[in-house]
Amino acid sequence: MKTYTYPKSQELFQRAAKVIPCGIYGHLSPAPLIPADAYPFYASRAEGSKFWDVDGNEFIDYMCAYGPMVLGYNYKPVDDAAARQYAQANCVTSPGPVMVELAEKLTDVVSMADWAFFAKNGNDVTTYATMIARKATGRKKIVLIKGGYHGVAPWTQTYGHHGVMEEDGQHTIRIRWNDFEAFKKVVDENPGDVAGFMATPYHHPTFVDNEMPLPGYWDKVQALCNAKGIVLIVDDIRCGFRLDIRGSHEYFGFKPDLVCFCKAIGNGYPISALVGTEALKNDAAKVFYTGSYWFSGAPMAAALKTINEMEAMDAVKMMTDFGENLKKGLIEVAANHGYDLKVTGHPAMPYLRITDDPTLMLHQDWCAECTKRGAFFSSHHNWFVSTAHTQEDQERTLEIADDAFEAIKKNKE
């Protein structure tokens, strides 16, 4: 099977490195792509479940722009809705009616939501959620999960990361996932000073298997938060609208006070949302929090259309079914070559790992070989699927995976 090369991507990166820190910064940086020469750095266009790099190579995309793409790239109904709003008004001195319409839609769809607030990035709303929790309780401490990701603001990172001071985490306490007793201990050791508990619906860190909540975990966390007046915050940035259209808390059967959304909410348009219960509405109103582009109408129109489309087609079922079938197929292909492929997390955003090599080097090699053949795989991060992924995509992916397994076997000889 033919493998790709990336001379134009490499050339662009050399130019970029002269004028942009890191050339490409953040989560799209080449640094986590191992080996980096197996991956494209720049895309030229995208359509449906695929994108094409600047060298003309075609990829079935299993990262979906790291989550925002949920209905497919250049999905016409969403793009048309945004275009109509652009033609009327986008970033203006006053917000448009679409802001009210989108808030009404979210409070109708998301099971616990009585109000909605809009921003741009996931970290915008995770930060806002902690501010509301502190305003509502008059307390300082925020409890997070070790290895959890809530953005890049200093409070979300740990001391030792560049630019982060020890004081930035002074009121942040991190505990192990699924360890309710650890949470109870923190509450007992900080009486009357825990403002909020924030976690993702299930644990989806990088480089390690993803973990579902243990039976009763969320019920116990919710009960303790209610008993102690602690604000329960769900970071649904990645999982939101992929596990349950009503919010991932419905999938796991509990009720938080605040839920943070981003990624899939707008099918690639820049928008995030925080929704909350009536009890916190006045506190949210009193926290001053805003941004220059947070009232832009076109992303709101895109989000409104995205949610409507996901509801109409039962997008959650489509993604779950595709993910389950892909998982089964890849496990079978791996076994045919004598490898054990472990898949954890939800089928719509699975994390994969070849268990035969605990160093992950073998898994990295396989993901790289797959990418060079046209299936864009990350070796360290959970994948994402979309409603645009087809049976044809799956069949082609399994062919690529088969050839890639053959390649890494030969490379070891």
Short mmCIF file of C-alpha atoms in Angstrom, two decimals:
data_model
loop_
_atom_site.label_atom_id
_atom_site.label_comp_id
_atom_site.label_asym_id
_atom_site.label_seq_id
_atom_site.Cartn_x
_atom_site.Cartn_y
_atom_site.Cartn_z
CA MET A 1 0.00 0.00 0.00
CA LYS A 2 1.29 3.44 -0.94
CA THR A 3 2.52 5.66 1.90
CA TYR A 4 2.47 9.44 2.04
CA THR A 5 5.25 12.00 2.19
CA TYR A 6 4.88 15.61 3.29
CA PRO A 7 7.42 17.94 1.62
CA LYS A 8 5.06 20.95 1.46
CA SER A 9 4.03 20.51 5.08
CA GLN A 10 7.68 20.39 6.11
CA GLU A 11 8.48 23.48 4.05
CA LEU A 12 5.57 25.41 5.56
CA PHE A 13 6.61 24.40 9.04
CA GLN A 14 10.13 25.70 8.47
CA ARG A 15 8.66 29.05 7.43
CA ALA A 16 6.25 29.06 10.35
CA ALA A 17 8.98 28.36 12.90
CA LYS A 18 10.58 31.68 11.96
CA VAL A 19 7.48 33.78 12.71
CA ILE A 20 5.27 31.71 15.06
CA PRO A 21 6.34 30.30 18.45
CA CYS A 22 6.78 26.53 18.01
CA GLY A 23 5.72 26.88 14.37
CA ILE A 24 2.42 25.31 15.40
CA TYR A 25 1.59 25.77 19.07
CA GLY A 26 -0.71 24.03 21.51
CA HIS A 27 -2.47 20.72 20.97
CA LEU A 28 -1.95 20.79 17.20
CA SER A 29 1.81 21.05 17.62
CA PRO A 30 3.85 18.31 15.91
CA ALA A 31 5.47 17.48 19.26
CA PRO A 32 2.93 14.79 20.33
CA LEU A 33 2.86 13.28 16.82
CA ILE A 34 5.38 10.46 17.06
CA PRO A 35 7.25 10.11 14.78
CA ALA A 36 6.54 13.60 13.51
CA ASP A 37 7.63 12.84 9.96
CA ALA A 38 4.71 10.40 9.63
CA TYR A 39 2.11 13.15 10.01
CA PRO A 40 0.91 16.10 7.95
CA PHE A 41 1.19 19.49 9.61
CA TYR A 42 -1.10 21.58 7.40
CA ALA A 43 -4.50 20.95 5.82
CA SER A 44 -5.67 22.50 2.57
CA ARG A 45 -9.35 21.48 2.57
CA ALA A 46 -11.88 19.21 4.26
CA GLU A 47 -15.19 17.58 3.41
CA GLY A 48 -17.34 15.12 5.33
CA SER A 49 -15.16 12.72 7.32
CA LYS A 50 -11.98 13.58 5.43
CA PHE A 51 -9.35 16.24 5.05
CA TRP A 52 -6.57 16.78 2.52
CA ASP A 53 -3.16 18.13 3.45
CA VAL A 54 -1.14 20.69 1.48
CA ASP A 55 0.63 17.83 -0.31
CA GLY A 56 -2.69 16.51 -1.64
CA ASN A 57 -2.83 13.46 0.64
CA GLU A 58 -6.31 12.34 1.70
CA PHE A 59 -7.09 11.28 5.29
CA ILE A 60 -10.09 9.70 6.98
CA ASP A 61 -10.04 11.85 10.10
CA TYR A 62 -10.41 10.11 13.44
CA MET A 63 -9.56 13.21 15.44
CA CYS A 64 -12.35 15.39 14.00
CA ALA A 65 -10.32 18.56 14.67
CA TYR A 66 -9.86 17.17 18.22
CA GLY A 67 -13.62 17.00 18.68
CA PRO A 68 -15.40 20.03 17.15
CA MET A 69 -16.36 18.25 13.93
CA VAL A 70 -19.42 16.13 14.68
CA LEU A 71 -21.63 16.30 11.57
CA GLY A 72 -18.83 16.41 9.00
CA TYR A 73 -16.55 19.07 7.63
CA ASN A 74 -18.30 21.72 5.52
CA TYR A 75 -21.69 20.35 6.56
CA LYS A 76 -23.98 22.43 4.35
CA PRO A 77 -27.04 22.91 6.61
CA VAL A 78 -24.86 24.30 9.40
CA ASP A 79 -22.70 26.39 7.07
CA ASP A 80 -25.85 27.79 5.42
CA ALA A 81 -27.31 28.75 8.80
CA ALA A 82 -24.09 30.55 9.71
CA ALA A 83 -23.96 32.26 6.30
CA ARG A 84 -27.51 33.58 6.70
CA GLN A 85 -26.60 35.03 10.08
CA TYR A 86 -23.39 36.52 8.67
CA ALA A 87 -25.48 38.24 5.99
CA GLN A 88 -27.68 39.80 8.70
CA ALA A 89 -25.22 40.57 11.50
CA ASN A 90 -22.38 38.79 13.26
CA CYS A 91 -20.16 40.78 15.65
CA VAL A 92 -22.17 43.93 16.34
CA THR A 93 -22.63 46.45 19.14
CA SER A 94 -25.69 44.53 20.40
CA PRO A 95 -26.38 40.78 20.47
CA GLY A 96 -28.94 39.33 18.09
CA PRO A 97 -32.13 37.30 18.65
CA VAL A 98 -30.22 34.11 17.82
CA MET A 99 -28.53 34.33 21.23
CA VAL A 100 -31.91 34.03 22.94
CA GLU A 101 -32.99 31.26 20.58
CA LEU A 102 -29.86 29.22 21.27
CA ALA A 103 -30.22 29.67 25.04
CA GLU A 104 -33.84 28.54 24.81
CA LYS A 105 -32.78 25.51 22.79
CA LEU A 106 -30.11 24.48 25.27
CA THR A 107 -32.44 24.82 28.23
CA ASP A 108 -34.93 22.67 26.35
CA VAL A 109 -32.44 19.98 25.33
CA VAL A 110 -30.00 19.73 28.26
CA SER A 111 -31.91 18.06 31.08
CA MET A 112 -30.67 20.12 34.06
CA ALA A 113 -30.32 23.48 32.32
CA ASP A 114 -32.36 26.51 33.36
CA TRP A 115 -30.06 29.09 31.74
CA ALA A 116 -27.19 29.31 29.27
CA PHE A 117 -24.12 31.54 28.85
CA PHE A 118 -21.92 31.69 25.75
CA ALA A 119 -18.19 32.20 25.15
CA LYS A 120 -15.63 30.86 22.68
CA ASN A 121 -13.33 28.17 24.13
CA GLY A 122 -13.86 25.37 26.59
CA ASN A 123 -11.49 26.98 29.08
CA ASP A 124 -13.62 30.14 28.99
CA VAL A 125 -16.53 28.30 30.53
CA THR A 126 -14.59 26.02 32.88
CA THR A 127 -13.04 29.15 34.38
CA TYR A 128 -16.42 30.88 34.60
CA ALA A 129 -17.85 27.81 36.33
CA THR A 130 -15.22 27.99 39.08
CA MET A 131 -15.89 31.71 39.53
CA ILE A 132 -19.62 31.08 39.92
CA ALA A 133 -18.94 28.29 42.42
CA ARG A 134 -16.78 30.61 44.49
CA LYS A 135 -19.30 33.45 44.30
CA ALA A 136 -22.19 31.16 45.28
CA THR A 137 -20.41 29.56 48.22
CA GLY A 138 -17.99 32.22 49.43
CA ARG A 139 -15.33 29.48 49.48
CA LYS A 140 -11.93 29.04 47.82
CA LYS A 141 -11.10 25.41 47.10
CA ILE A 142 -11.81 23.66 43.78
CA VAL A 143 -11.37 19.87 43.64
CA LEU A 144 -10.15 18.38 40.35
CA ILE A 145 -9.11 14.93 39.15
CA LYS A 146 -5.43 14.09 38.64
CA GLY A 147 -4.76 13.87 34.92
CA GLY A 148 -7.98 15.67 34.05
CA TYR A 149 -7.87 18.41 31.43
CA HIS A 150 -9.91 21.60 31.75
CA GLY A 151 -7.92 24.02 29.60
CA VAL A 152 -4.64 25.91 29.74
CA ALA A 153 -5.26 28.77 32.18
CA PRO A 154 -2.77 28.69 35.07
CA TRP A 155 -5.32 27.27 37.51
CA THR A 156 -5.84 24.24 35.25
CA GLN A 157 -2.14 23.42 35.06
CA THR A 158 0.28 22.25 37.74
CA TYR A 159 3.36 23.95 39.10
CA GLY A 160 6.36 23.12 36.95
CA HIS A 161 4.70 23.90 33.64
CA HIS A 162 6.28 26.93 32.02
CA GLY A 163 4.70 30.20 33.11
CA VAL A 164 2.73 28.61 35.96
CA MET A 165 3.43 29.78 39.50
CA GLU A 166 3.01 27.67 42.61
CA GLU A 167 0.44 30.19 43.84
CA ASP A 168 -1.76 29.53 40.78
CA GLY A 169 -2.71 26.17 42.27
CA GLN A 170 -2.92 27.31 45.86
CA HIS A 171 -6.65 26.61 46.09
CA THR A 172 -6.80 23.64 43.73
CA ILE A 173 -6.83 20.13 45.16
CA ARG A 174 -6.36 17.10 42.90
CA ILE A 175 -7.54 13.60 43.73
CA ARG A 176 -7.63 10.25 41.93
CA TRP A 177 -10.52 9.45 39.59
CA ASN A 178 -13.16 7.07 40.94
CA ASP A 179 -11.90 7.55 44.50
CA PHE A 180 -14.93 8.83 46.37
CA GLU A 181 -13.24 8.35 49.73
CA ALA A 182 -10.47 10.71 48.63
CA PHE A 183 -13.09 13.35 47.82
CA LYS A 184 -14.78 12.84 51.18
CA LYS A 185 -11.42 13.19 52.91
CA VAL A 186 -10.72 16.49 51.15
CA VAL A 187 -14.13 17.81 52.19
CA ASP A 188 -13.55 16.71 55.80
CA GLU A 189 -10.08 18.27 55.90
CA ASN A 190 -11.32 21.57 54.46
CA PRO A 191 -14.58 22.15 56.33
CA GLY A 192 -16.64 24.92 54.81
CA ASP A 193 -13.97 25.78 52.24
CA VAL A 194 -14.67 23.57 49.19
CA ALA A 195 -16.49 25.65 46.58
CA GLY A 196 -16.69 23.16 43.73
CA PHE A 197 -15.90 19.73 42.37
CA MET A 198 -15.12 19.60 38.64
CA ALA A 199 -14.58 16.49 36.55
CA THR A 200 -15.26 15.09 33.11
CA PRO A 201 -18.17 12.60 32.85
CA TYR A 202 -15.65 9.79 32.60
CA HIS A 203 -11.87 9.98 32.86
CA HIS A 204 -10.24 10.54 29.46
CA PRO A 205 -6.62 11.57 30.06
CA THR A 206 -3.83 11.19 27.50
CA PHE A 207 -1.37 8.31 27.19
CA VAL A 208 -3.37 5.97 29.48
CA ASP A 209 -6.54 3.91 29.27
CA ASN A 210 -9.76 5.85 29.73
CA GLU A 211 -11.92 4.92 32.73
CA MET A 212 -15.67 4.87 33.19
CA PRO A 213 -17.10 5.83 36.61
CA LEU A 214 -17.51 2.96 39.04
CA PRO A 215 -21.10 1.98 39.88
CA GLY A 216 -22.52 4.54 42.29
CA TYR A 217 -19.57 6.93 41.97
CA TRP A 218 -21.49 9.90 40.61
CA ASP A 219 -24.44 9.29 42.94
CA LYS A 220 -22.14 9.47 45.96
CA VAL A 221 -20.32 12.55 44.66
CA GLN A 222 -23.63 14.31 43.99
CA ALA A 223 -25.01 13.40 47.40
CA LEU A 224 -21.93 14.73 49.20
CA CYS A 225 -21.93 17.94 47.16
CA ASN A 226 -25.61 18.49 47.95
CA ALA A 227 -25.08 17.79 51.64
CA LYS A 228 -22.09 20.12 51.96
CA GLY A 229 -23.24 22.92 49.63
CA ILE A 230 -20.51 22.19 47.06
CA VAL A 231 -21.14 23.15 43.43
CA LEU A 232 -20.94 20.07 41.18
CA ILE A 233 -19.45 20.98 37.80
CA VAL A 234 -19.24 18.68 34.79
CA ASP A 235 -16.68 19.47 32.11
CA ASP A 236 -18.57 18.09 29.10
CA ILE A 237 -16.27 19.78 26.59
CA ARG A 238 -15.16 16.55 24.88
CA CYS A 239 -18.04 14.22 25.67
CA GLY A 240 -20.89 16.69 25.20
CA PHE A 241 -23.49 15.64 22.58
CA ARG A 242 -21.57 12.44 21.79
CA LEU A 243 -22.77 10.35 24.74
CA ASP A 244 -26.25 11.83 25.18
CA ILE A 245 -27.87 14.82 23.48
CA ARG A 246 -29.24 15.84 26.91
CA GLY A 247 -25.74 16.02 28.39
CA SER A 248 -23.38 13.27 29.49
CA HIS A 249 -24.71 13.43 33.05
CA GLU A 250 -27.88 11.83 31.68
CA TYR A 251 -25.82 8.98 30.25
CA PHE A 252 -24.43 8.30 33.72
CA GLY A 253 -27.61 9.15 35.63
CA PHE A 254 -26.85 12.10 37.91
CA LYS A 255 -27.60 15.84 38.11
CA PRO A 256 -24.82 18.45 38.26
CA ASP A 257 -25.22 22.15 39.01
CA LEU A 258 -23.16 23.43 36.07
CA VAL A 259 -22.20 21.84 32.74
CA CYS A 260 -19.53 23.14 30.36
CA PHE A 261 -19.92 22.56 26.60
CA CYS A 262 -17.73 23.30 23.58
CA LYS A 263 -16.33 21.21 20.68
CA ALA A 264 -19.34 19.40 19.14
CA ILE A 265 -21.82 22.17 19.99
CA GLY A 266 -21.08 24.15 16.82
CA ASN A 267 -19.57 21.65 14.36
CA GLY A 268 -16.38 23.66 14.15
CA TYR A 269 -17.70 27.19 14.67
CA PRO A 270 -16.07 29.00 17.61
CA ILE A 271 -18.51 28.81 20.51
CA SER A 272 -18.73 27.33 24.00
CA ALA A 273 -21.51 27.32 26.54
CA LEU A 274 -22.09 27.02 30.26
CA VAL A 275 -25.50 25.87 31.42
CA GLY A 276 -26.72 25.82 34.99
CA THR A 277 -29.55 25.39 37.44
CA GLU A 278 -31.93 28.11 38.58
CA ALA A 279 -30.27 28.14 42.01
CA LEU A 280 -27.06 29.53 40.50
CA LYS A 281 -28.57 31.96 37.99
CA ASN A 282 -28.26 35.06 40.18
CA ASP A 283 -24.69 34.18 41.15
CA ALA A 284 -23.80 33.74 37.48
CA ALA A 285 -25.33 37.14 36.74
CA LYS A 286 -23.18 38.82 39.37
CA VAL A 287 -19.86 37.44 38.10
CA PHE A 288 -18.52 39.86 35.47
CA TYR A 289 -17.20 37.77 32.61
CA THR A 290 -17.17 38.65 28.93
CA GLY A 291 -15.17 38.73 25.70
CA SER A 292 -14.90 40.76 22.50
CA TYR A 293 -16.42 38.08 20.24
CA TRP A 294 -18.63 36.18 22.67
CA PHE A 295 -21.84 37.70 21.28
CA SER A 296 -21.08 36.91 17.62
CA GLY A 297 -24.22 35.65 15.94
CA ALA A 298 -22.92 33.34 13.22
CA PRO A 299 -21.41 30.74 15.59
CA MET A 300 -24.63 30.82 17.60
CA ALA A 301 -26.67 30.17 14.46
CA ALA A 302 -24.31 27.33 13.62
CA ALA A 303 -24.70 25.85 17.10
CA LEU A 304 -28.48 26.09 16.96
CA LYS A 305 -28.55 24.30 13.62
CA THR A 306 -25.99 21.72 14.80
CA ILE A 307 -28.10 20.75 17.81
CA ASN A 308 -31.26 20.57 15.68
CA GLU A 309 -29.52 18.36 13.14
CA MET A 310 -28.07 16.07 15.81
CA GLU A 311 -31.53 15.67 17.34
CA ALA A 312 -33.21 14.95 14.01
CA MET A 313 -30.78 12.26 12.88
CA ASP A 314 -30.15 10.72 16.33
CA ALA A 315 -26.48 11.55 16.00
CA VAL A 316 -25.54 9.88 19.29
CA LYS A 317 -26.79 6.49 18.07
CA MET A 318 -25.08 6.93 14.71
CA MET A 319 -21.72 7.69 16.29
CA THR A 320 -22.07 4.97 18.92
CA ASP A 321 -22.93 2.33 16.32
CA PHE A 322 -20.08 3.36 14.03
CA GLY A 323 -17.63 3.43 16.93
CA GLU A 324 -18.69 -0.02 18.14
CA ASN A 325 -18.29 -1.55 14.69
CA LEU A 326 -14.94 0.14 14.14
CA LYS A 327 -13.73 -1.07 17.53
CA LYS A 328 -14.71 -4.67 16.80
CA GLY A 329 -13.09 -4.55 13.37
CA LEU A 330 -9.80 -3.11 14.59
CA ILE A 331 -9.55 -5.58 17.48
CA GLU A 332 -10.09 -8.43 15.02
CA VAL A 333 -7.51 -7.11 12.57
CA ALA A 334 -4.98 -6.72 15.40
CA ALA A 335 -5.64 -10.27 16.63
CA ASN A 336 -5.10 -11.63 13.12
CA HIS A 337 -1.55 -10.27 13.34
CA GLY A 338 -1.01 -11.55 16.87
CA TYR A 339 -1.52 -8.24 18.67
CA ASP A 340 -3.84 -7.33 21.53
CA LEU A 341 -5.58 -4.01 20.86
CA LYS A 342 -7.34 -2.62 23.93
CA VAL A 343 -10.11 -0.06 23.44
CA THR A 344 -11.44 1.99 26.38
CA GLY A 345 -13.80 4.91 26.78
CA HIS A 346 -17.04 5.50 24.88
CA PRO A 347 -17.34 4.16 21.30
CA ALA A 348 -17.87 7.69 19.95
CA MET A 349 -14.51 8.81 21.38
CA PRO A 350 -12.41 5.68 21.96
CA TYR A 351 -8.88 5.43 23.33
CA LEU A 352 -6.79 2.65 21.76
CA ARG A 353 -3.60 0.96 22.93
CA ILE A 354 -1.63 -2.07 21.76
CA THR A 355 -0.97 -3.85 25.05
CA ASP A 356 1.93 -5.97 23.75
CA ASP A 357 4.36 -3.10 24.39
CA PRO A 358 3.85 -1.11 27.63
CA THR A 359 6.22 1.62 26.41
CA LEU A 360 3.60 2.58 23.76
CA MET A 361 6.32 2.74 21.11
CA LEU A 362 4.72 -0.12 19.16
CA HIS A 363 1.36 1.61 19.31
CA GLN A 364 2.91 4.88 18.17
CA ASP A 365 4.52 3.10 15.24
CA TRP A 366 1.21 1.51 14.21
CA CYS A 367 -0.70 4.81 14.41
CA ALA A 368 2.03 6.46 12.34
CA GLU A 369 1.88 3.72 9.70
CA CYS A 370 -1.92 4.05 9.54
CA THR A 371 -1.68 7.81 9.14
CA LYS A 372 0.87 7.47 6.33
CA ARG A 373 -1.70 5.29 4.54
CA GLY A 374 -4.66 7.65 4.97
CA ALA A 375 -6.29 6.99 8.37
CA PHE A 376 -5.37 9.84 10.70
CA PHE A 377 -4.81 8.27 14.14
CA SER A 378 -3.47 9.82 17.33
CA SER A 379 -1.44 7.48 19.52
CA HIS A 380 -1.79 9.40 22.80
CA HIS A 381 -5.26 10.96 22.77
CA ASN A 382 -8.77 9.58 22.51
CA TRP A 383 -10.15 9.56 18.98
CA PHE A 384 -13.47 11.03 17.84
CA VAL A 385 -16.00 9.79 15.32
CA SER A 386 -18.75 11.75 13.59
CA THR A 387 -22.03 11.20 11.78
CA ALA A 388 -20.10 11.75 8.54
CA HIS A 389 -18.06 8.56 8.93
CA THR A 390 -19.39 5.88 6.59
CA GLN A 391 -19.29 2.15 6.09
CA GLU A 392 -16.87 2.78 3.24
CA ASP A 393 -14.64 4.72 5.64
CA GLN A 394 -14.70 1.83 8.06
CA GLU A 395 -13.81 -0.74 5.42
CA ARG A 396 -10.97 1.39 4.11
CA THR A 397 -9.73 2.00 7.68
CA LEU A 398 -9.59 -1.73 8.38
CA GLU A 399 -7.62 -2.29 5.17
CA ILE A 400 -5.18 0.42 6.22
CA ALA A 401 -4.92 -1.01 9.75
CA ASP A 402 -4.18 -4.46 8.34
CA ASP A 403 -1.41 -3.16 6.11
CA ALA A 404 0.02 -1.07 8.96
CA PHE A 405 0.19 -4.09 11.27
CA GLU A 406 2.05 -5.94 8.55
CA ALA A 407 4.44 -3.00 8.25
CA ILE A 408 5.30 -2.82 11.95
CA LYS A 409 5.91 -6.57 12.02
CA LYS A 410 8.38 -6.20 9.16
CA ASN A 411 10.01 -3.20 10.86
CA LYS A 412 10.70 -5.34 13.93
CA GLU A 413 12.45 -8.06 11.91
#
